[in-house]
Each structure stands twice: as C-alpha cells, then as structure tokens.
mmCIF file of C-alpha atoms in Angstrom:
data_model
loop_
_atom_site.group_PDB
_atom_site.id
_atom_site.type_symbol
_atom_site.label_atom_id
_atom_site.label_comp_id
_atom_site.label_asym_id
_atom_site.label_seq_id
_atom_site.Cartn_x
_atom_site.Cartn_y
_atom_site.Cartn_z
ATOM 1 C CA PHE A 18 -1.586 30.726 -6.064
ATOM 2 C CA TRP A 19 -2.151 27.059 -6.922
ATOM 3 C CA GLN A 20 -1.100 27.342 -10.553
ATOM 4 C CA SER A 21 2.045 29.325 -9.788
ATOM 5 C CA GLU A 22 3.251 26.420 -7.606
ATOM 6 C CA LEU A 23 2.417 23.591 -10.038
ATOM 7 C CA ASN A 24 3.061 22.702 -13.655
ATOM 8 C CA GLU A 25 0.083 22.038 -15.971
ATOM 9 C CA SER A 26 -0.033 18.238 -15.398
ATOM 10 C CA GLN A 27 0.344 18.620 -11.634
ATOM 11 C CA TRP A 28 -2.466 21.190 -11.571
ATOM 12 C CA SER A 29 -4.726 18.848 -13.620
ATOM 13 C CA ALA A 30 -4.156 16.098 -11.040
ATOM 14 C CA VAL A 31 -4.841 18.445 -8.108
ATOM 15 C CA ARG A 32 -8.120 19.870 -9.419
ATOM 16 C CA GLU A 33 -9.667 16.588 -10.689
ATOM 17 C CA CYS A 34 -11.861 15.650 -7.722
ATOM 18 C CA GLU A 35 -15.122 14.414 -9.250
ATOM 19 C CA ARG A 36 -13.971 11.113 -10.799
ATOM 20 C CA PRO A 37 -11.570 8.295 -9.835
ATOM 21 C CA LEU A 38 -8.049 9.468 -10.678
ATOM 22 C CA LEU A 39 -4.907 7.538 -11.580
ATOM 23 C CA VAL A 40 -1.769 9.693 -11.411
ATOM 24 C CA ILE A 41 1.184 8.080 -13.158
ATOM 25 C CA ALA A 42 4.146 9.855 -11.602
ATOM 26 C CA GLY A 43 7.541 9.305 -13.218
ATOM 27 C CA ALA A 44 10.637 9.505 -11.014
ATOM 28 C CA GLY A 45 11.347 13.004 -9.666
ATOM 29 C CA SER A 46 8.104 14.424 -11.104
ATOM 30 C CA GLY A 47 6.777 16.071 -7.924
ATOM 31 C CA LYS A 48 4.504 13.265 -6.706
ATOM 32 C CA THR A 49 4.524 14.352 -3.034
ATOM 33 C CA ARG A 50 3.836 17.941 -4.096
ATOM 34 C CA VAL A 51 0.744 16.780 -6.023
ATOM 35 C CA LEU A 52 -0.539 14.690 -3.097
ATOM 36 C CA THR A 53 -0.081 17.491 -0.560
ATOM 37 C CA TYR A 54 -1.595 20.186 -2.784
ATOM 38 C CA LYS A 55 -4.491 17.886 -3.653
ATOM 39 C CA ILE A 56 -5.304 17.342 0.034
ATOM 40 C CA ALA A 57 -4.973 21.099 0.677
ATOM 41 C CA TYR A 58 -7.274 21.726 -2.322
ATOM 42 C CA LEU A 59 -9.882 19.288 -0.902
ATOM 43 C CA LEU A 60 -9.771 21.104 2.460
ATOM 44 C CA GLU A 61 -10.190 24.442 0.643
ATOM 45 C CA ARG A 62 -13.211 23.008 -1.204
ATOM 46 C CA GLY A 63 -15.018 22.224 2.040
ATOM 47 C CA TYR A 64 -13.911 18.709 2.943
ATOM 48 C CA ALA A 65 -13.367 18.289 6.688
ATOM 49 C CA PRO A 66 -9.878 16.887 7.567
ATOM 50 C CA TRP A 67 -11.412 13.681 9.038
ATOM 51 C CA GLU A 68 -13.228 13.016 5.742
ATOM 52 C CA VAL A 69 -9.912 12.603 3.894
ATOM 53 C CA LEU A 70 -7.937 9.361 4.146
ATOM 54 C CA ALA A 71 -4.359 9.392 2.783
ATOM 55 C CA LEU A 72 -2.518 6.055 2.824
ATOM 56 C CA THR A 73 1.269 5.918 2.471
ATOM 57 C CA PHE A 74 3.907 3.208 2.717
ATOM 58 C CA THR A 75 6.313 4.783 5.200
ATOM 59 C CA ASN A 76 5.969 6.927 8.322
ATOM 60 C CA LYS A 77 8.531 9.292 6.782
ATOM 61 C CA ALA A 78 6.308 9.906 3.732
ATOM 62 C CA ALA A 79 3.250 10.498 5.955
ATOM 63 C CA LYS A 80 5.166 12.904 8.221
ATOM 64 C CA GLU A 81 6.540 14.884 5.269
ATOM 65 C CA MET A 82 3.084 15.089 3.703
ATOM 66 C CA ASN A 83 1.420 16.266 6.933
ATOM 67 C CA GLU A 84 4.071 18.956 7.489
ATOM 68 C CA ARG A 85 3.684 20.256 3.929
ATOM 69 C CA ILE A 86 -0.135 20.346 4.193
ATOM 70 C CA SER A 87 0.093 22.308 7.478
ATOM 71 C CA ASN A 88 2.408 24.800 5.766
ATOM 72 C CA ILE A 89 -0.121 25.375 2.973
ATOM 73 C CA VAL A 90 -3.419 25.534 4.895
ATOM 74 C CA GLY A 91 -2.186 26.189 8.452
ATOM 75 C CA PRO A 92 -1.818 23.599 11.262
ATOM 76 C CA GLY A 93 -5.345 24.207 12.624
ATOM 77 C CA ARG A 94 -7.022 23.442 9.292
ATOM 78 C CA ALA A 95 -5.149 20.149 8.823
ATOM 79 C CA ARG A 96 -5.793 18.757 12.311
ATOM 80 C CA GLY A 97 -7.815 15.546 12.267
ATOM 81 C CA LEU A 98 -6.608 14.375 8.852
ATOM 82 C CA TRP A 99 -6.448 10.565 8.550
ATOM 83 C CA SER A 100 -2.994 10.381 7.044
ATOM 84 C CA GLY A 101 -0.481 7.594 7.710
ATOM 85 C CA THR A 102 0.769 4.170 6.691
ATOM 86 C CA PHE A 103 -1.685 1.388 5.840
ATOM 87 C CA HIS A 104 -0.664 -0.423 9.033
ATOM 88 C CA SER A 105 -0.928 2.560 11.397
ATOM 89 C CA ILE A 106 -4.338 3.672 10.040
ATOM 90 C CA PHE A 107 -5.743 0.136 10.124
ATOM 91 C CA ALA A 108 -4.397 -0.475 13.650
ATOM 92 C CA ARG A 109 -6.286 2.649 14.728
ATOM 93 C CA ILE A 110 -9.515 1.374 13.124
ATOM 94 C CA LEU A 111 -9.087 -2.116 14.624
ATOM 95 C CA ARG A 112 -8.575 -0.705 18.125
ATOM 96 C CA ALA A 113 -11.775 1.329 17.757
ATOM 97 C CA GLU A 114 -13.726 -1.692 16.428
ATOM 98 C CA SER A 115 -11.988 -4.420 18.465
ATOM 99 C CA GLN A 116 -15.260 -5.822 19.891
ATOM 100 C CA ASN A 117 -16.284 -6.819 16.341
ATOM 101 C CA ILE A 118 -13.185 -8.997 15.824
ATOM 102 C CA GLY A 119 -12.816 -10.690 19.204
ATOM 103 C CA PHE A 120 -9.878 -8.633 20.506
ATOM 104 C CA ASP A 121 -9.382 -6.205 23.348
ATOM 105 C CA SER A 122 -8.929 -2.567 22.276
ATOM 106 C CA ASN A 123 -5.361 -2.468 23.612
ATOM 107 C CA PHE A 124 -4.217 -5.647 21.830
ATOM 108 C CA THR A 125 -0.465 -6.137 21.419
ATOM 109 C CA ILE A 126 1.201 -5.838 18.006
ATOM 110 C CA TYR A 127 4.014 -8.356 17.520
ATOM 111 C CA ASP A 128 7.003 -7.227 15.508
ATOM 112 C CA SER A 129 8.867 -9.556 13.167
ATOM 113 C CA ALA A 130 11.153 -10.911 15.924
ATOM 114 C CA ASP A 131 8.236 -11.634 18.332
ATOM 115 C CA SER A 132 6.388 -13.399 15.565
ATOM 116 C CA ARG A 133 9.412 -15.523 14.521
ATOM 117 C CA SER A 134 10.068 -16.485 18.128
ATOM 118 C CA LEU A 135 6.460 -17.717 18.547
ATOM 119 C CA ILE A 136 6.695 -19.724 15.298
ATOM 120 C CA LYS A 137 9.979 -21.244 16.516
ATOM 121 C CA SER A 138 8.365 -22.439 19.752
ATOM 122 C CA ILE A 139 5.405 -23.950 17.808
ATOM 123 C CA ILE A 140 7.806 -25.836 15.494
ATOM 124 C CA LYS A 141 9.519 -27.209 18.601
ATOM 125 C CA GLU A 142 6.201 -28.128 20.205
ATOM 126 C CA LEU A 143 5.093 -30.013 17.068
ATOM 127 C CA LYS A 144 8.477 -31.848 17.136
ATOM 128 C CA LEU A 145 9.360 -30.736 13.598
ATOM 129 C CA ASP A 146 12.893 -30.406 12.267
ATOM 130 C CA ASP A 147 13.843 -26.724 12.388
ATOM 131 C CA LYS A 148 16.395 -27.268 9.588
ATOM 132 C CA THR A 149 13.524 -28.113 7.208
ATOM 133 C CA TYR A 150 11.002 -25.850 8.916
ATOM 134 C CA LYS A 151 13.204 -22.795 9.303
ATOM 135 C CA PRO A 152 11.219 -20.253 11.366
ATOM 136 C CA SER A 153 11.990 -17.404 8.943
ATOM 137 C CA LYS A 154 10.851 -19.508 5.961
ATOM 138 C CA VAL A 155 7.620 -20.570 7.699
ATOM 139 C CA GLN A 156 7.047 -16.954 8.744
ATOM 140 C CA GLY A 157 7.359 -15.924 5.075
ATOM 141 C CA ARG A 158 4.804 -18.575 4.014
ATOM 142 C CA ILE A 159 2.308 -17.466 6.692
ATOM 143 C CA SER A 160 2.829 -13.801 5.784
ATOM 144 C CA ASP A 161 2.221 -14.635 2.121
ATOM 145 C CA ALA A 162 -1.028 -16.447 3.013
ATOM 146 C CA LYS A 163 -2.279 -13.533 5.140
ATOM 147 C CA ASN A 164 -1.472 -11.018 2.419
ATOM 148 C CA ARG A 165 -3.623 -13.124 0.086
ATOM 149 C CA LEU A 166 -6.340 -13.007 2.787
ATOM 150 C CA MET A 167 -6.170 -16.763 3.406
ATOM 151 C CA LEU A 168 -7.024 -18.152 6.834
ATOM 152 C CA PRO A 169 -5.364 -21.424 7.992
ATOM 153 C CA GLN A 170 -8.187 -23.695 6.759
ATOM 154 C CA GLU A 171 -8.196 -22.024 3.309
ATOM 155 C CA TYR A 172 -4.427 -22.313 3.130
ATOM 156 C CA ALA A 173 -4.594 -26.037 3.982
ATOM 157 C CA ALA A 174 -7.224 -26.610 1.284
ATOM 158 C CA ASP A 175 -5.440 -24.681 -1.489
ATOM 159 C CA PRO A 176 -3.585 -27.014 -3.887
ATOM 160 C CA HIS A 177 -1.363 -24.134 -5.088
ATOM 161 C CA PHE A 178 0.230 -23.919 -1.635
ATOM 162 C CA THR A 179 0.128 -27.563 -0.632
ATOM 163 C CA SER A 180 1.827 -28.664 -3.871
ATOM 164 C CA ARG A 181 4.394 -25.856 -3.620
ATOM 165 C CA ASP A 182 5.100 -26.807 -0.022
ATOM 166 C CA PHE A 183 5.126 -30.588 -0.355
ATOM 167 C CA ARG A 184 8.348 -30.695 1.724
ATOM 168 C CA LEU A 185 6.689 -28.339 4.186
ATOM 169 C CA GLU A 186 3.331 -30.051 4.459
ATOM 170 C CA LYS A 187 2.901 -29.002 8.077
ATOM 171 C CA VAL A 188 2.942 -25.238 7.381
ATOM 172 C CA ALA A 189 -0.879 -25.087 7.517
ATOM 173 C CA GLU A 190 -0.775 -26.832 10.902
ATOM 174 C CA ILE A 191 1.851 -24.373 12.189
ATOM 175 C CA TYR A 192 -0.206 -21.476 10.784
ATOM 176 C CA GLU A 193 -3.298 -22.693 12.639
ATOM 177 C CA ALA A 194 -1.447 -23.122 15.947
ATOM 178 C CA TYR A 195 0.200 -19.707 15.459
ATOM 179 C CA SER A 196 -3.183 -17.998 14.872
ATOM 180 C CA LYS A 197 -4.690 -19.615 17.983
ATOM 181 C CA GLU A 198 -1.694 -18.575 20.081
ATOM 182 C CA LEU A 199 -1.898 -14.960 18.867
ATOM 183 C CA LEU A 200 -5.611 -14.824 19.681
ATOM 184 C CA LYS A 201 -4.975 -16.328 23.136
ATOM 185 C CA ASN A 202 -2.293 -13.652 23.775
ATOM 186 C CA ASP A 203 -4.617 -10.887 22.498
ATOM 187 C CA ALA A 204 -1.965 -10.102 19.881
ATOM 188 C CA MET A 205 -1.680 -9.445 16.133
ATOM 189 C CA ASP A 206 1.309 -9.457 13.820
ATOM 190 C CA PHE A 207 1.800 -6.796 11.119
ATOM 191 C CA ASP A 208 0.016 -8.865 8.459
ATOM 192 C CA ASP A 209 -2.997 -9.285 10.756
ATOM 193 C CA LEU A 210 -3.517 -5.517 10.673
ATOM 194 C CA LEU A 211 -4.452 -5.936 7.000
ATOM 195 C CA LEU A 212 -6.165 -9.329 7.329
ATOM 196 C CA TYR A 213 -8.450 -8.304 10.218
ATOM 197 C CA THR A 214 -9.302 -4.933 8.639
ATOM 198 C CA PHE A 215 -10.416 -6.796 5.516
ATOM 199 C CA LEU A 216 -12.433 -9.314 7.586
ATOM 200 C CA LEU A 217 -13.999 -6.485 9.604
ATOM 201 C CA PHE A 218 -15.156 -4.581 6.492
ATOM 202 C CA ASP A 219 -16.101 -7.735 4.607
ATOM 203 C CA LYS A 220 -18.146 -9.368 7.381
ATOM 204 C CA VAL A 221 -19.604 -6.375 9.261
ATOM 205 C CA GLU A 222 -21.463 -4.295 6.674
ATOM 206 C CA GLU A 223 -22.547 -1.644 9.199
ATOM 207 C CA VAL A 224 -18.879 -0.915 10.043
ATOM 208 C CA ARG A 225 -17.804 -0.913 6.374
ATOM 209 C CA LYS A 226 -20.576 1.539 5.513
ATOM 210 C CA ARG A 227 -19.693 3.824 8.415
ATOM 211 C CA TYR A 228 -16.037 4.137 7.335
ATOM 212 C CA ALA A 229 -16.934 4.338 3.629
ATOM 213 C CA GLN A 230 -19.213 7.290 4.457
ATOM 214 C CA ARG A 231 -16.690 8.900 6.783
ATOM 215 C CA PHE A 232 -13.876 8.854 4.214
ATOM 216 C CA ARG A 233 -15.384 10.951 1.454
ATOM 217 C CA TYR A 234 -12.060 11.048 -0.391
ATOM 218 C CA ILE A 235 -9.302 8.429 -0.377
ATOM 219 C CA LEU A 236 -5.739 8.897 -1.649
ATOM 220 C CA VAL A 237 -3.188 6.086 -1.988
ATOM 221 C CA ASP A 238 0.524 6.707 -2.515
ATOM 222 C CA GLU A 239 2.939 4.243 -4.245
ATOM 223 C CA TYR A 240 -0.013 2.304 -5.654
ATOM 224 C CA GLN A 241 2.288 0.011 -7.636
ATOM 225 C CA ASP A 242 3.477 -1.422 -4.294
ATOM 226 C CA THR A 243 0.035 -2.375 -2.957
ATOM 227 C CA ASN A 244 -0.608 -6.071 -2.404
ATOM 228 C CA TYR A 245 -3.793 -8.098 -2.744
ATOM 229 C CA ALA A 246 -4.990 -7.352 0.822
ATOM 230 C CA GLN A 247 -4.404 -3.592 0.633
ATOM 231 C CA HIS A 248 -6.165 -3.417 -2.720
ATOM 232 C CA ALA A 249 -9.117 -5.458 -1.404
ATOM 233 C CA ILE A 250 -9.576 -3.125 1.602
ATOM 234 C CA VAL A 251 -9.457 0.018 -0.556
ATOM 235 C CA SER A 252 -11.981 -1.633 -2.929
ATOM 236 C CA LEU A 253 -14.385 -2.267 -0.028
ATOM 237 C CA LEU A 254 -14.111 1.362 1.124
ATOM 238 C CA THR A 255 -14.784 2.705 -2.394
ATOM 239 C CA LYS A 256 -17.582 0.277 -3.288
ATOM 240 C CA ASP A 257 -20.311 2.942 -3.022
ATOM 241 C CA ASN A 258 -18.302 6.118 -3.589
ATOM 242 C CA HIS A 259 -15.566 6.267 -6.234
ATOM 243 C CA ASN A 260 -13.805 9.366 -4.861
ATOM 244 C CA ILE A 261 -10.339 7.858 -5.021
ATOM 245 C CA CYS A 262 -6.979 9.095 -6.249
ATOM 246 C CA VAL A 263 -4.076 6.659 -6.574
ATOM 247 C CA VAL A 264 -0.540 7.782 -7.341
ATOM 248 C CA GLY A 265 2.206 5.500 -8.575
ATOM 249 C CA ASP A 266 4.427 4.398 -11.406
ATOM 250 C CA ASP A 267 4.276 0.947 -12.965
ATOM 251 C CA ALA A 268 7.953 1.375 -13.993
ATOM 252 C CA GLN A 269 8.991 1.658 -10.331
ATOM 253 C CA SER A 270 7.390 -1.572 -9.139
ATOM 254 C CA ILE A 271 10.093 -3.606 -7.375
ATOM 255 C CA TYR A 272 8.261 -5.333 -4.520
ATOM 256 C CA SER A 273 6.587 -8.316 -6.196
ATOM 257 C CA PHE A 274 8.709 -10.579 -3.935
ATOM 258 C CA ARG A 275 6.835 -8.984 -1.017
ATOM 259 C CA GLY A 276 3.424 -9.568 -2.599
ATOM 260 C CA ALA A 277 3.029 -6.243 -4.452
ATOM 261 C CA ASN A 278 0.672 -6.684 -7.382
ATOM 262 C CA ILE A 279 1.410 -4.529 -10.448
ATOM 263 C CA ASP A 280 -2.064 -5.390 -11.841
ATOM 264 C CA ASN A 281 -3.619 -3.074 -9.238
ATOM 265 C CA ILE A 282 -2.280 -0.099 -11.199
ATOM 266 C CA LEU A 283 -2.505 -1.651 -14.690
ATOM 267 C CA GLN A 284 -6.174 -2.645 -14.174
ATOM 268 C CA PHE A 285 -7.299 0.554 -12.419
ATOM 269 C CA HIS A 286 -9.520 1.608 -15.350
ATOM 270 C CA ARG A 287 -11.180 -1.795 -15.430
ATOM 271 C CA GLN A 288 -12.156 -1.418 -11.775
ATOM 272 C CA TYR A 289 -13.228 2.231 -12.159
ATOM 273 C CA PRO A 290 -14.342 2.610 -15.806
ATOM 274 C CA GLU A 291 -15.038 6.343 -15.411
ATOM 275 C CA ALA A 292 -11.483 7.011 -14.154
ATOM 276 C CA VAL A 293 -9.188 9.716 -15.547
ATOM 277 C CA THR A 294 -5.417 9.280 -15.958
ATOM 278 C CA VAL A 295 -2.965 12.152 -15.509
ATOM 279 C CA LYS A 296 0.707 11.569 -16.316
ATOM 280 C CA LEU A 297 3.456 13.541 -14.575
ATOM 281 C CA GLU A 298 6.257 13.248 -17.108
ATOM 282 C CA ARG A 299 8.641 16.081 -16.290
ATOM 283 C CA ASN A 300 11.564 14.927 -14.155
ATOM 284 C CA TYR A 301 12.916 17.733 -11.947
ATOM 285 C CA ARG A 302 15.579 15.635 -10.252
ATOM 286 C CA SER A 303 17.875 14.277 -12.959
ATOM 287 C CA THR A 304 19.938 15.434 -15.925
ATOM 288 C CA GLN A 305 18.761 14.727 -19.474
ATOM 289 C CA ASN A 306 21.388 12.008 -19.937
ATOM 290 C CA ILE A 307 20.096 10.067 -16.934
ATOM 291 C CA VAL A 308 16.449 10.411 -18.017
ATOM 292 C CA ASP A 309 17.269 9.298 -21.592
ATOM 293 C CA ALA A 310 19.190 6.271 -20.328
ATOM 294 C CA ALA A 311 16.343 5.279 -17.969
ATOM 295 C CA ASN A 312 13.751 5.663 -20.747
ATOM 296 C CA SER A 313 15.804 3.491 -23.100
ATOM 297 C CA ILE A 314 15.732 0.641 -20.554
ATOM 298 C CA ILE A 315 12.132 1.039 -19.358
ATOM 299 C CA ARG A 316 10.706 1.016 -22.886
ATOM 300 C CA HIS A 317 11.472 -2.740 -23.034
ATOM 301 C CA ASN A 318 9.033 -3.540 -20.179
ATOM 302 C CA LYS A 319 6.374 -5.906 -21.537
ATOM 303 C CA GLU A 320 3.293 -4.493 -19.799
ATOM 304 C CA GLN A 321 3.348 -0.789 -19.130
ATOM 305 C CA ILE A 322 1.427 2.457 -19.151
ATOM 306 C CA GLU A 323 3.131 4.476 -21.854
ATOM 307 C CA LYS A 324 4.672 7.777 -20.886
ATOM 308 C CA THR A 325 7.526 9.979 -22.072
ATOM 309 C CA VAL A 326 9.601 11.171 -19.154
ATOM 310 C CA PHE A 327 11.640 14.264 -20.025
ATOM 311 C CA SER A 328 13.958 16.653 -18.234
ATOM 312 C CA GLU A 329 14.524 20.348 -18.858
ATOM 313 C CA ASN A 330 17.723 20.244 -16.807
ATOM 314 C CA GLU A 331 21.148 20.441 -18.422
ATOM 315 C CA LYS A 332 22.467 17.484 -20.452
ATOM 316 C CA GLY A 333 24.811 16.510 -17.593
ATOM 317 C CA GLU A 334 27.793 14.211 -17.477
ATOM 318 C CA LYS A 335 27.819 11.057 -19.532
ATOM 319 C CA ILE A 336 26.806 7.891 -17.741
ATOM 320 C CA LEU A 337 29.602 5.508 -16.784
ATOM 321 C CA LEU A 338 29.001 1.851 -17.498
ATOM 322 C CA MET A 339 30.996 -0.245 -15.023
ATOM 323 C CA PRO A 340 30.922 -4.010 -15.535
ATOM 324 C CA SER A 341 31.838 -5.953 -12.374
ATOM 325 C CA ALA A 342 32.293 -9.611 -11.581
ATOM 326 C CA SER A 343 30.108 -9.621 -8.479
ATOM 327 C CA ASP A 344 27.752 -7.566 -6.333
ATOM 328 C CA LYS A 345 30.548 -7.210 -3.708
ATOM 329 C CA GLU A 346 32.878 -5.683 -6.258
#
C-alpha cells in the first residue's frame, strides 16, 4: 500500500525512522505527502499520536496535514497528535507550564497591532520623537532581538545592536519598558511565544526533559524558514534523542529579512553527524521547460545542497521573458 502511493525517494524518506533525517524537497515534489505518510507510518509502527510533534509554519499546512493523516489511518488513530504551527504548539506548552515563567495560564496574546500600540504609548511616555522612533521600526528591532533570544539587558550590552542603532539609542530602554508592561498585563506578543518557550526549556531542566521524553519523534516543515529561536528550541528538545526529521529546500529560502537562518538546513549534518539526507527531485507540478529554467537560475546560488530537479511532464509552452520598467508595470 505504502509503496504504491509513493515514489522511491518519497518511500525512503517515509521509512527512515532510526536516524536524524534531512529531506531536501524540491518545488512540487510531494513534500506534504511525505510528511503525512511518515506520520501515518510512525503511528502504524506503534508510536502513540501524542508522542509525535509536527511543527509547521501556517495553520493551513497543519490543517491539511491533519486531514490527510486522518484519511490514511482513520480519525480515531490520529487523535491527540501534536501537530500545528510553532506558535500555536508553544502557546499550548506555555499555558500548561505558566507557573514556571511567572504568567497566569490564561495569559493574553497580543497581536501585531496591540503590540505596536503599546510601543507607541511607551515612546510617548519617554518623550521621544515618534518620527525618529517610528513604532513599527522599534517593533521590528524588538522582534529581531527576541528572535535572537536577547532580553533587554543583553540587547543594551550588545555592540552589534547599539552601533547599528546609534540614532535609536533608546531602543533598549523602550524594549525594557515594553517587557515590563507586558508582564504587568499578563500578556505576551507572538515573539514571546518562542522566547519564553526557549527560556522555559533552557532554565527548567525537569520541564525540558519531560517534553523531550514525551515527543519521541519530531518533524519540522519548511526548515529553511526557521529562525535562531525556533532552531534553538528544537535543539533543546532533541538533545538526548535524535529522532528528528526536517523537510525543506535551501533553494526556497526567502525569509532572511524575517530572521530565517539558511544555516539551519546547510549545517544539519554538523549538528547531527549520523543524519541521512534524502532528496525529492521529481517535480510533479511543472512542465519540463519551467523546471529547466528554474534549475538554470538556482545553479548559480553560492551555498547550496546539490540536487537535480526533473519533471516527467510534457515539455510545455516556452517561457516568456517580459522586461518591465517597474514593479507596478
């Protein structure tokens, strides 16, 4: 049954469960199919649903994955699976462990607008010019610091930030006031969901061990988009047990402006020396012309994991090259 639904590379990725696994999935190569069949395969092999943690980047991806798994193994068998976005899974853990981090279990989660509005009022309170200290810019700086797991005092002491922000020397002060205000309001912003999960696992060994033992197998989707904080949390959970499968494509990494760190995927074998790599190179989505054109561009990337993406679809129409004077045009 399994092999009839998967090509040879996909089947290799699904059945490799004993060692850390890096799946390099080219565009249109059936990445979601591999993830869902792999989880179904783990359940078939005796893993309980709550022992499997699958981290995705969007709710849509998590929902699609859960539906597909239920279709393969039946809804009853998949119930209890820890499958969702980094933020939703970590919010769930933080609510359960809130007493360890000084919050109430029903803490509020501020969205981007709530967070910007609080920063705006702090800038006003500190009598700073909001033309120089634009709330959205300050919010970006604070978000960047949190995603690098830096608390206000570390941010203030780091010459990389203070020299970069010499015109914004008060950002550390705003960050500190902002953190105190959030704590007072029993609230977290989205970045705190990562920051506090890291602090919880890093500082409270008993809690880290409990979750590391609970999640006997961890899967991470879109690994090329993980940032420093996400990578650090996954590393803490897999410190004792290397049952991890990450899926991604270094050639599809476009979120470095948001803190995504391509080295997480490029250095995977350094972190887990016994790891296996499986490459999904057949593109089911595009015509041969499109795949050839994409390959011809991607092969110029300086650092990359080599792969040969191919298509067995028809040649397809030729690609039109349309020069234009501007993005609007």
